[in-house]
C-alpha angles and dihedrals in degrees: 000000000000099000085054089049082051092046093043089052085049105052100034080090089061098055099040093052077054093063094040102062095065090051101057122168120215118233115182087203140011116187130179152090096296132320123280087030094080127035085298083099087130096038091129090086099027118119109209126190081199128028115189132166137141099226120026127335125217127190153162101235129329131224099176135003130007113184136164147121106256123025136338126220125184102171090200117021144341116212095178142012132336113197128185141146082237130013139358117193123179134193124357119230100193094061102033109111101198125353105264100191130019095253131030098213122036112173130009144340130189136169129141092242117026143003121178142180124200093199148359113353142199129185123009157335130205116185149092102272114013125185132181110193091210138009121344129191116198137007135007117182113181157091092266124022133175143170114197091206138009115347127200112190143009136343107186097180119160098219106008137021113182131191121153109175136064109304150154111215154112113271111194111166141093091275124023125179128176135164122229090353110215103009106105105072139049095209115033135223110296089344100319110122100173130049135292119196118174123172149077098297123016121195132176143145103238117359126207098172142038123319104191115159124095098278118036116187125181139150097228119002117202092156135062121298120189116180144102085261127031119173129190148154097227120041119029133115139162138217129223099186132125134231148209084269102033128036090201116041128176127188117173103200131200150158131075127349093267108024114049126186111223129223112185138186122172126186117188112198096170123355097074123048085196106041128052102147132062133178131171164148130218149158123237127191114195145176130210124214092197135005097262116065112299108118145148111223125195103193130168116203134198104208132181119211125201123198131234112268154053090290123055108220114244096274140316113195119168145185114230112184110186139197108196134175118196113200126177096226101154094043113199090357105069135005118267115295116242127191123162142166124228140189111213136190119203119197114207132188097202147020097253099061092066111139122233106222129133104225091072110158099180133334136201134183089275106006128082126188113178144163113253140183150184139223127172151091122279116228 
């Protein structure tokens, strides 16, 4: 009998801050230290037009202004602007007995540390780590910015942006993640209707947009990845062919259906006295003429030559453009055959690292333009 006397007295608070928040009181100013140090005592389901206290504020709801030095509280909603040295946090779902406006925050908020909606917000948020619970239409500055459900806008966060629901936004940070990117709304943010990730490493579920950053991860890509490594399920391939250069060439390719990202590594045992090593990196845009392995690519590719030896030369660095077709001739019995042509420039810096090839169009002291092909299957 005596731990349900306890439980009653404990949780009497709980339903009497129920019943005060549909019985708010408006108050144009409140002033003070900190509420509930001054005659704020009730401050829980006051309505205030000005909050201001030196130290923390704490309100019912705001529709104005929301200042102090140290915190800021508004257990329902914020129409305005919350303002501290330290934290803003507006609305509190686990109390809320029914949702009173559309959206919880409505304005700005902005603390050094944390700003947080427990809710639906609107505006924008200013901190080092800011957090909507729910959906959010419009700006995230931060270190560390999420949005719990769909997202409308732009997340600017030095080190994470996080959105993992459906959403339609800008992502500019180290490390950007988003679920189902440009599928939440029909009109974008200021006009952009599909998906922006920019940072060091980009990750979604579907993209609809641009993934540019170092690393781009999705699960399926019909947008426009731009990166050193895209991955992703859908679209991916890879060439074993050799060239006028390398007789074993290797490019691992990536990205979205019409636009790849190349990898590519080459090794010559035997066709250049001069070149036994190739790296690069290179786009490919490609169409398909049906949905099994028949294609035409146009690529450009950036590749660097070394030369046999102890000693590299001082740099070969060379411009491959490439027209390739792709055709399944021999069906279930072999891989897709793949030939191309290719005009290339190489840019040398001395006489000695000259390539021997045939197919010389002209050559310079330390300027190369030459013929090139390629033969081989596609993986």
């Amino acid at each position: 009998m005596g731990y349900r006397l306890l439980l009653c007295i404990l949780l009497l608070p709980l339903f009497n801050l129920h019943a005060q928040v549909n019985k708010l009181v408006r108050h144009k100013v409140q002033l003070g230290i900190s509420s509930g140090a001054d005659n704020s005592q009730h401050s829980h389901y006051i309505l205030s037009n000005l909050s201001l206290h030196l130290l923390s504020g704490y309100t019912g709801a705001i529709q104005g202004f929301q200042i102090s030095g140290i915190s800021n509280r508004s257990f329902l909603y914020t129409n305005g602007m919350q303002l501290s040295a330290f934290s803003n946090v507006t609305g509190n779902l686990a109390f809320r007995s029914k949702k009173q406006v559309d959206f919880e925050f409505r304005g700005a908020q902005i603390g050094t540390l944390i700003n947080k909606v427990e809710g639906d917000g609107k505006g924008i948020q200013m901190g080092a780590f800011n957090r909507v619970s729910k959906t959010f239409e419009g700006v995230q500055l931060g270190m560390f910015n999420a949005i719990q459900r769909g997202a409308l806008g732009l997340q600017i966060g030095g080190i994470l942006n996080y959105a993992p629901k459906r959403n339609s936004m800008a992502q500019i940070g180290l490390f950007n993640y988003s679920f189902d990117a440009g599928l939440m709304y029909e009109k974008g943010f200021f006009f952009m209707r599909d998906h922006f990730q920019l940072g060091l490493m980009n990750i979604t579920n579907d993209n609809h947009g641009w993934q540019i950053g170092l690393i781009n991860l999705s699960k399926d890509n019909k947008g426009i990845p731009v990166g050193l490594i895209n991955t992703n399920t859908s679209h991916g391939e890879g060439n074993l062919a050799a060239n006028e250069i390398m007789n074993t060439y290797l490019t691992i390719s990536n990205g979205s259906k019409y636009l790849l990202n190349r990898l590519i590594v080459g090794y010559n045992y035997s066709w250049n006295k001069n070149i036994n090593w190739t790296t690069g990196y290179g786009l490919e845009l490609k169409y398909y003429k049906n949905k099994n392995y028949n294609s035409v690519s146009l690529s450009h590719d950036l590749l660097y030559l070394m030369q046999r030896g102890e000693k590299w030369t001082q740099g070969l660095p060379s411009s491959r453009i490439s027209l390739n077709f792709s055709y399944d001739l021999f069906k279930k019995y072999a891989p897709p055959l793949l030939v191309g042509v290719s005009y290339n420039i190489g840019y040398f810096s001395n006489e000695e690292a000259q390539l021997d090839l045939p197919l010389i169009m002209k050559a310079t002291e330390n300027r190369t333009h030459w013929i090139g092909f390629d033969f081989g299957f596609k993986l």
